[in-house]
GROMACS .gro file of N, CA, C and O in nm:
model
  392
    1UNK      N    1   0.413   1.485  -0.077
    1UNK     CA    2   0.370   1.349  -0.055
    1UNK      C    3   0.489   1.270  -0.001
    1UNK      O    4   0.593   1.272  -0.067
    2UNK      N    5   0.485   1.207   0.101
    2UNK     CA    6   0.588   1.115   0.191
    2UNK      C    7   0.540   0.955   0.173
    2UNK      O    8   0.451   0.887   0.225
    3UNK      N    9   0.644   0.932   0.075
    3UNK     CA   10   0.569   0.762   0.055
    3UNK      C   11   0.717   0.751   0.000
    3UNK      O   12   0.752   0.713  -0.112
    4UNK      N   13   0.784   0.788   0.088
    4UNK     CA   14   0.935   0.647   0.154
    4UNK      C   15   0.895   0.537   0.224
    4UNK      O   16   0.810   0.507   0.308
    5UNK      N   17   0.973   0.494   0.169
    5UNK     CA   18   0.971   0.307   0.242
    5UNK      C   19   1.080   0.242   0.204
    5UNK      O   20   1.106   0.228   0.084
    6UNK      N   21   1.180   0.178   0.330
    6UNK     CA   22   1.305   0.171   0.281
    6UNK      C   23   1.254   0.028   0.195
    6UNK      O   24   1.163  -0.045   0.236
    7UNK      N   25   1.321   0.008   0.085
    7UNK     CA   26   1.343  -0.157   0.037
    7UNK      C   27   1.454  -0.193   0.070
    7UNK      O   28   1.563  -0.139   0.051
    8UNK      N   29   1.424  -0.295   0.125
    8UNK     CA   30   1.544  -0.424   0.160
    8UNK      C   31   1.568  -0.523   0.038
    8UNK      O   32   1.591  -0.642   0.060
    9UNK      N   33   1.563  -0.465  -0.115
    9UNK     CA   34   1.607  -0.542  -0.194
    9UNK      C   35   1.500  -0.657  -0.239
    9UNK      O   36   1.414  -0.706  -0.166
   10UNK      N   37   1.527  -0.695  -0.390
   10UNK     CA   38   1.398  -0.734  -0.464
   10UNK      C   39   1.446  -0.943  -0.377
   10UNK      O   40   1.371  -1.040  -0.364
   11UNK      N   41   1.577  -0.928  -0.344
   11UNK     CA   42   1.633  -1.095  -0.322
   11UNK      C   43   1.618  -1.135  -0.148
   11UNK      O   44   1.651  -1.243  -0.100
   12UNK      N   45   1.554  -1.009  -0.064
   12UNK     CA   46   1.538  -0.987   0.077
   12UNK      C   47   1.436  -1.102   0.120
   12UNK      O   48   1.332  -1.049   0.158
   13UNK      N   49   1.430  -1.227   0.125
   13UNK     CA   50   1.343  -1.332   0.182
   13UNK      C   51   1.386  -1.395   0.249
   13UNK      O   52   1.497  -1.447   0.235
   14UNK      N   53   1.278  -1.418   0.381
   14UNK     CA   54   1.354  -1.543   0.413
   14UNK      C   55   1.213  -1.619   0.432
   14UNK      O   56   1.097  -1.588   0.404
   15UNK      N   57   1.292  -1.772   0.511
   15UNK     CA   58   1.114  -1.889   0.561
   15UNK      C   59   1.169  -1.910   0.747
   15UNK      O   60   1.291  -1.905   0.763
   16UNK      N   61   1.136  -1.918   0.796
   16UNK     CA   62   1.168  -1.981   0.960
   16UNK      C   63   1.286  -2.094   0.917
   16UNK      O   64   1.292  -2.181   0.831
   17UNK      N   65   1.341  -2.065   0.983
   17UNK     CA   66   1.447  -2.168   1.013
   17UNK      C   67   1.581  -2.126   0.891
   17UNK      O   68   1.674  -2.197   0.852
   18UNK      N   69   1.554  -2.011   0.863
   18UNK     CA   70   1.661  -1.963   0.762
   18UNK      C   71   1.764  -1.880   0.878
   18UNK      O   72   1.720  -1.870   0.992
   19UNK      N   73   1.894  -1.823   0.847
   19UNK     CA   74   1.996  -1.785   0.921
   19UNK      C   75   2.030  -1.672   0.884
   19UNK      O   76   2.047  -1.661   0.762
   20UNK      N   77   2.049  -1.559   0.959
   20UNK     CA   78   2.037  -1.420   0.945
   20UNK      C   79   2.202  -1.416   0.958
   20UNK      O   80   2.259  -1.518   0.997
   21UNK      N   81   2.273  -1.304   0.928
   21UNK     CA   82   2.460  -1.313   0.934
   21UNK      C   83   2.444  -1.157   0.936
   21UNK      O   84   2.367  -1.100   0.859
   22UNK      N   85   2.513  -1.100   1.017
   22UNK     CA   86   2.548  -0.946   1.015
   22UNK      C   87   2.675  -0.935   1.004
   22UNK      O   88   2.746  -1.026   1.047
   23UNK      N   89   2.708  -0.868   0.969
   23UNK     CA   90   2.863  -0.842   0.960
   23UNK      C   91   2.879  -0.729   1.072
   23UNK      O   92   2.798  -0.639   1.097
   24UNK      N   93   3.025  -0.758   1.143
   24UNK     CA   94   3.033  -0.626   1.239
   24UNK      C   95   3.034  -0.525   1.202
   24UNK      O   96   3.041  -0.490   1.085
   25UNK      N   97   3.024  -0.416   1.362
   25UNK     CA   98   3.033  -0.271   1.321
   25UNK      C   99   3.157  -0.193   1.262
   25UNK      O  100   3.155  -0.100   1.181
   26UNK      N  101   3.236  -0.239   1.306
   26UNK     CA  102   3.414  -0.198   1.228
   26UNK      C  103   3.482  -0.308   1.211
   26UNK      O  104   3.452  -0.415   1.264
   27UNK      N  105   3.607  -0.284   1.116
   27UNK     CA  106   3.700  -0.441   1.075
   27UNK      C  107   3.765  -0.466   1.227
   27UNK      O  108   3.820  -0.378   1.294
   28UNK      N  109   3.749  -0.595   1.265
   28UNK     CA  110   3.807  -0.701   1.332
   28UNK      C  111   3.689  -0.710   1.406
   28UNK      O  112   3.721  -0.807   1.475
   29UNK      N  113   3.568  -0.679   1.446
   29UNK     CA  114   3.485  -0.696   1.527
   29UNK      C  115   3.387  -0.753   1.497
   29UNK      O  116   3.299  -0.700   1.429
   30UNK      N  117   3.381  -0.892   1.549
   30UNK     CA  118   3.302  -1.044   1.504
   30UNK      C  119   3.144  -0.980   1.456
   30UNK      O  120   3.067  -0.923   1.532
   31UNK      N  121   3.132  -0.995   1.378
   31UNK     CA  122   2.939  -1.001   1.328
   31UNK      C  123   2.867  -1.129   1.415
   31UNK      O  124   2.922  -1.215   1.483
   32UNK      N  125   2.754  -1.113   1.393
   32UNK     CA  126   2.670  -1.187   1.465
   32UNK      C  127   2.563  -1.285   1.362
   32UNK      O  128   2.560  -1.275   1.239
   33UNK      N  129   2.467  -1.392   1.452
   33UNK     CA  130   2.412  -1.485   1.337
   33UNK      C  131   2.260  -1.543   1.430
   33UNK      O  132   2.266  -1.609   1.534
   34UNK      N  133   2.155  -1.505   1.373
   34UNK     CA  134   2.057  -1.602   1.442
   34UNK      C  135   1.932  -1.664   1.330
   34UNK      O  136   1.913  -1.626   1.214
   35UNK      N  137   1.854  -1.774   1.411
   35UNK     CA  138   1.782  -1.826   1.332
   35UNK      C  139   1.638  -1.753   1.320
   35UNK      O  140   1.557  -1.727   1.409
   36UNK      N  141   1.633  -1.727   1.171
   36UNK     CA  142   1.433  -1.701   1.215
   36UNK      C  143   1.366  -1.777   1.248
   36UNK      O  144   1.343  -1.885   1.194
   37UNK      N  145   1.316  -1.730   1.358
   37UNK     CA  146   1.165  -1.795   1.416
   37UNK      C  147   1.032  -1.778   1.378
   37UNK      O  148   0.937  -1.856   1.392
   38UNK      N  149   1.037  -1.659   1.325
   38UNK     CA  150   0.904  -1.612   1.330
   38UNK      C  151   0.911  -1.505   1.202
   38UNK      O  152   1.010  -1.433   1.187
   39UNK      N  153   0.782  -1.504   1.100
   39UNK     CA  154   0.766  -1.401   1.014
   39UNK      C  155   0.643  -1.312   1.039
   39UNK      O  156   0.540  -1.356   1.090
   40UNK      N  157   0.656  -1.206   1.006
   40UNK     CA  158   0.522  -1.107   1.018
   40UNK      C  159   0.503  -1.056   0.893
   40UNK      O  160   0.460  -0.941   0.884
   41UNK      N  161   0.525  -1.112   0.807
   41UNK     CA  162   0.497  -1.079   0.636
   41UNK      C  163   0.489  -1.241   0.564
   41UNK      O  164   0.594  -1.305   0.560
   42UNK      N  165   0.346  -1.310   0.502
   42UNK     CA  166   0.354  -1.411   0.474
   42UNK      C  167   0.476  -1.447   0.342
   42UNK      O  168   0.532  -1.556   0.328
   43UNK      N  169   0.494  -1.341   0.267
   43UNK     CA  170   0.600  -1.360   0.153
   43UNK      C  171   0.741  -1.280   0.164
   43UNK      O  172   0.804  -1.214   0.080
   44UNK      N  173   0.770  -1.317   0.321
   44UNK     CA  174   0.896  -1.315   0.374
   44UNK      C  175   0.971  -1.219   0.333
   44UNK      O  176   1.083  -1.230   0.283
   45UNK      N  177   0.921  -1.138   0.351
   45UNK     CA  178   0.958  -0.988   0.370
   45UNK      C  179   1.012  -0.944   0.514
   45UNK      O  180   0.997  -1.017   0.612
   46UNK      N  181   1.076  -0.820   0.519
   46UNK     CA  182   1.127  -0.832   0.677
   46UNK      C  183   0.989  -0.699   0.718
   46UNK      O  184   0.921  -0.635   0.638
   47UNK      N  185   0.988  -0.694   0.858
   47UNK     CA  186   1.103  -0.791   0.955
   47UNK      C  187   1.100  -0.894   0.987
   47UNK      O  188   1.008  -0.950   0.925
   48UNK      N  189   1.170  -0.988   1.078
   48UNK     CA  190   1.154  -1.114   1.129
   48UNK      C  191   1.166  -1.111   1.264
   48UNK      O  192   1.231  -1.010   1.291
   49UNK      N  193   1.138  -1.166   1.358
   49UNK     CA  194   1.147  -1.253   1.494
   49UNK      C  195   1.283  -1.335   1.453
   49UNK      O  196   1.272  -1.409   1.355
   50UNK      N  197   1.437  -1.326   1.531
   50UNK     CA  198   1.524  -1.342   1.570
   50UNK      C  199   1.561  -1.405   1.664
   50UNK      O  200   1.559  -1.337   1.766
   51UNK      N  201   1.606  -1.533   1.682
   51UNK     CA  202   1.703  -1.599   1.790
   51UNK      C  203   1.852  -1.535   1.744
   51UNK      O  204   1.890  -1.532   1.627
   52UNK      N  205   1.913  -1.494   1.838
   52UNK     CA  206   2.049  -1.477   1.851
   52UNK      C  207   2.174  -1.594   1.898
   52UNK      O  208   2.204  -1.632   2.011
   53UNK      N  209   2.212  -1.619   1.809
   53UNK     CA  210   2.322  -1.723   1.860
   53UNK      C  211   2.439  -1.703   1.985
   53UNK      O  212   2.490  -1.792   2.053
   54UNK      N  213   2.454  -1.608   1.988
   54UNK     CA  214   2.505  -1.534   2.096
   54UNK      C  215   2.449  -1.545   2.230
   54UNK      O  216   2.490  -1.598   2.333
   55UNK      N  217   2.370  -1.494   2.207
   55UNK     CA  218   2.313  -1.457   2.373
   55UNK      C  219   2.204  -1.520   2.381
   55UNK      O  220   2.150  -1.500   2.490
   56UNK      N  221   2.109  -1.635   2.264
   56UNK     CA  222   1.947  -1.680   2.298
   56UNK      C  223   1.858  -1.587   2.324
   56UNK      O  224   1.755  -1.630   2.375
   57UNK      N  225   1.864  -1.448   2.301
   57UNK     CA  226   1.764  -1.383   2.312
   57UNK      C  227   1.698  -1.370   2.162
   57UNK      O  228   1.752  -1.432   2.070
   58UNK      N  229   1.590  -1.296   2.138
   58UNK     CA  230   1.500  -1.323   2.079
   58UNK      C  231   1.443  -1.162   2.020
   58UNK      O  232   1.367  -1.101   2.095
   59UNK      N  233   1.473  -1.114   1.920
   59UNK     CA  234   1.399  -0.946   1.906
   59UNK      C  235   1.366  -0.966   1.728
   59UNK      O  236   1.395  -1.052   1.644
   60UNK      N  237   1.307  -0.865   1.727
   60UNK     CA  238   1.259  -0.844   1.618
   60UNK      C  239   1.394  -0.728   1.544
   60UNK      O  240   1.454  -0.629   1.587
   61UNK      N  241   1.396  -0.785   1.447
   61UNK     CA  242   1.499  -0.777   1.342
   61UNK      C  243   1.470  -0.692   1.203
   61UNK      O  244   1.422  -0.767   1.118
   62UNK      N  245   1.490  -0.536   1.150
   62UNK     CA  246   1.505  -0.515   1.026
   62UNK      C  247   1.611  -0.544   0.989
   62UNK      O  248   1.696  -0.543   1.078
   63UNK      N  249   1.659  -0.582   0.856
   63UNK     CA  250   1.773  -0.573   0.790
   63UNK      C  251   1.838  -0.497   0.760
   63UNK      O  252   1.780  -0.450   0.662
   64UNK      N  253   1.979  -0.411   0.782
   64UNK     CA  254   2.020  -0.331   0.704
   64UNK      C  255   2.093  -0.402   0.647
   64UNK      O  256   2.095  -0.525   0.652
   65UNK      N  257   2.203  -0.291   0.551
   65UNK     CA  258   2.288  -0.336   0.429
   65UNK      C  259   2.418  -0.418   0.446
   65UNK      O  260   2.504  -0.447   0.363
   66UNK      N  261   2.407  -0.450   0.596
   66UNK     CA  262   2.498  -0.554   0.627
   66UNK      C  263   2.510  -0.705   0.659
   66UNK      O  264   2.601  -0.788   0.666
   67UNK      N  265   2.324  -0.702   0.680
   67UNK     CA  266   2.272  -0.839   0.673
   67UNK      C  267   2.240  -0.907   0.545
   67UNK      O  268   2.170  -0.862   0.454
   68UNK      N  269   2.307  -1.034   0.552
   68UNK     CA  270   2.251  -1.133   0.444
   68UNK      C  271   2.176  -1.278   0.528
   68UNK      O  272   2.186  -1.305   0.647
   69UNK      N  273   2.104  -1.352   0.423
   69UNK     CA  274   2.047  -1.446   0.478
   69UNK      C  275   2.084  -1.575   0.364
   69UNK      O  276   2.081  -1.581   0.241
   70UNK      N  277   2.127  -1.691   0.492
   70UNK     CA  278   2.158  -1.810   0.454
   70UNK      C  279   2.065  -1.924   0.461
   70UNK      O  280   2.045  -1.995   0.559
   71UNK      N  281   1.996  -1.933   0.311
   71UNK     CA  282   1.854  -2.015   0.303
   71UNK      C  283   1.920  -2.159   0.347
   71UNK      O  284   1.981  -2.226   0.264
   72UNK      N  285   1.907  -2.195   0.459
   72UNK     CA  286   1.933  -2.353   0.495
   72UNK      C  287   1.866  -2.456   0.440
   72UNK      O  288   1.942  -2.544   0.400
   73UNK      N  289   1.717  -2.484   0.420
   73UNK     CA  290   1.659  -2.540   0.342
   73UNK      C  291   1.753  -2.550   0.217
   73UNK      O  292   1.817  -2.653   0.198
   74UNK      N  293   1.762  -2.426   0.121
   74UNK     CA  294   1.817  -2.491   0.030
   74UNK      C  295   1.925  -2.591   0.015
   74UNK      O  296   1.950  -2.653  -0.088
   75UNK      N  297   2.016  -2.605   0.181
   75UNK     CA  298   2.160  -2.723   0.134
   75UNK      C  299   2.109  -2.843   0.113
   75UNK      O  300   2.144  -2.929   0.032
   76UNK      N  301   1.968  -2.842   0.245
   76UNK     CA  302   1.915  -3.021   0.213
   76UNK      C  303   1.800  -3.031   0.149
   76UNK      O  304   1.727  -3.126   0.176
   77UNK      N  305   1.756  -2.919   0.035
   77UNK     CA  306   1.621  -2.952  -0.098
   77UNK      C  307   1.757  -3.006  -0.187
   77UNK      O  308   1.736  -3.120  -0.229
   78UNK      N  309   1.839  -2.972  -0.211
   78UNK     CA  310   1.953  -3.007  -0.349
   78UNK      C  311   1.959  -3.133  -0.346
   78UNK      O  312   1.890  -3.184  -0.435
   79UNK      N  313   2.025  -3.226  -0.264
   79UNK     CA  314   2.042  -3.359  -0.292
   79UNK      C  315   1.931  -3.425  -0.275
   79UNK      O  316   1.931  -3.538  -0.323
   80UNK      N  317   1.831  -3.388  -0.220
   80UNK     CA  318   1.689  -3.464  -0.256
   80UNK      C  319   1.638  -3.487  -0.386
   80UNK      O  320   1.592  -3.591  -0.434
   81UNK      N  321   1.658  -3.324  -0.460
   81UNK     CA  322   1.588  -3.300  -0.591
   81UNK      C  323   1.663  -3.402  -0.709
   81UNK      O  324   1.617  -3.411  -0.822
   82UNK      N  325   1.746  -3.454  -0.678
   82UNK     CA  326   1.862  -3.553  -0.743
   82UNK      C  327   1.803  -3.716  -0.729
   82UNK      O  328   1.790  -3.794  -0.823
   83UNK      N  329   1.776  -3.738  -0.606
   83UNK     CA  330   1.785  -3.865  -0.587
   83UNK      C  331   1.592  -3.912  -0.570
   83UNK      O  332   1.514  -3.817  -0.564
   84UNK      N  333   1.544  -4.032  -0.564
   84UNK     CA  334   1.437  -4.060  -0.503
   84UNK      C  335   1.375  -4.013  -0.367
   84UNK      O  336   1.442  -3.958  -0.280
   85UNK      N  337   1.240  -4.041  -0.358
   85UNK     CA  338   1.132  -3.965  -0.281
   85UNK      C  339   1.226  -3.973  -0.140
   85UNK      O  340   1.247  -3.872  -0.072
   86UNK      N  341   1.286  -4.122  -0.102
   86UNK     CA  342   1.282  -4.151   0.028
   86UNK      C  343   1.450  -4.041   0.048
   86UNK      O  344   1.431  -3.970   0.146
   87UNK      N  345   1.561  -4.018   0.001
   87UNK     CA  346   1.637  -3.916   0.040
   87UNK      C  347   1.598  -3.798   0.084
   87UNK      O  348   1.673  -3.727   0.150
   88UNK      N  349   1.469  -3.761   0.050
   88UNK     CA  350   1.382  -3.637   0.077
   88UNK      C  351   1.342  -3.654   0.206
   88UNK      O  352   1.365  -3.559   0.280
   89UNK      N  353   1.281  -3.762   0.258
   89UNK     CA  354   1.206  -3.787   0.366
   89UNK      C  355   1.346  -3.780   0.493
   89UNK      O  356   1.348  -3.740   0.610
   90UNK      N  357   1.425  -3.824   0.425
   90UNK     CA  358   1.550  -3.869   0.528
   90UNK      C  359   1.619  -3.693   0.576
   90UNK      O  360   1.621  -3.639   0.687
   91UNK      N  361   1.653  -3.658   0.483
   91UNK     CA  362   1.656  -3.515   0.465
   91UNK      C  363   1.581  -3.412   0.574
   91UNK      O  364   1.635  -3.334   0.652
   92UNK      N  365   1.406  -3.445   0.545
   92UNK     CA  366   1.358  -3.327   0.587
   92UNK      C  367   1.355  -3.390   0.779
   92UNK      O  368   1.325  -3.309   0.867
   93UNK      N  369   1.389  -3.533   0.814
   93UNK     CA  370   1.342  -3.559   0.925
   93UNK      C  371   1.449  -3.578   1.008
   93UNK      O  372   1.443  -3.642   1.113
   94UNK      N  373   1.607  -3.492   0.937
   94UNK     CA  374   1.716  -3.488   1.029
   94UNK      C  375   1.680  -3.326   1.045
   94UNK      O  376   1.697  -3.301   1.164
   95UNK      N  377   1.641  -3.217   0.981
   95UNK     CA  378   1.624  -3.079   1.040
   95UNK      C  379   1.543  -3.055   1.138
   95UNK      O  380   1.538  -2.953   1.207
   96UNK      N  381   1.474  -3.157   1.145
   96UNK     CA  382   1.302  -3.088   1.270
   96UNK      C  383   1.392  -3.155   1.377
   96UNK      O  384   1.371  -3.119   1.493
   97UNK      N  385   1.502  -3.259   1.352
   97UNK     CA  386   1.606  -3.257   1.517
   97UNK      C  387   1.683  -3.173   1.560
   97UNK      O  388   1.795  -3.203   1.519
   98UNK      N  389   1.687  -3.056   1.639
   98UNK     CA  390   1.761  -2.951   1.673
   98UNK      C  391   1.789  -2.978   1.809
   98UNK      O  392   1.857  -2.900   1.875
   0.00000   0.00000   0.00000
């Protein structure tokens, strides 16, 4: 019976607009970083649809054990969850400006 399936780890999520980070292929050789665009698993599972910061191209992305992901949402949910409704509003309507 063949029922491999790699896991990418029980903490492997991301949402659109989260930031993918690879680390390079050998020491001194820059890693790379793009934004998700796009999910094909509703509970953000990989893979993902990839912008590349580099070059603006665009591919579909598994993770290996060198990628981590930097939940951006979470820097600007924190000081919202602190303060009143309207820091929230202010918050969520400087990210949709890119």
């Amino acid at each position: 019976m063949n029922t491999y399936a790699p896991d990418p780890g029980p903490g492997f999520r991301a949402e659109v607009g989260d930031q993918i980070v690879v680390g390079g292929p050998t020491v001194g050789t820059p890693g790379r970083d793009g934004e998700v665009i796009a999910l094909h698993h509703p509970d953000g599972t990989p893979p993902y649809d990839v912008r590349w910061s580099d070059t603006g191209r665009t591919s579909v992305f598994f993770p290996g054990p060198d990628a981590h992901i930097r939940h951006l949402h979470e820097a600007t949910a924190h000081p919202a969850a602190g303060s009143a409704g309207s820091a929230g509003s202010a918050g969520s309507g400087s990210r949709g400006e890119r």
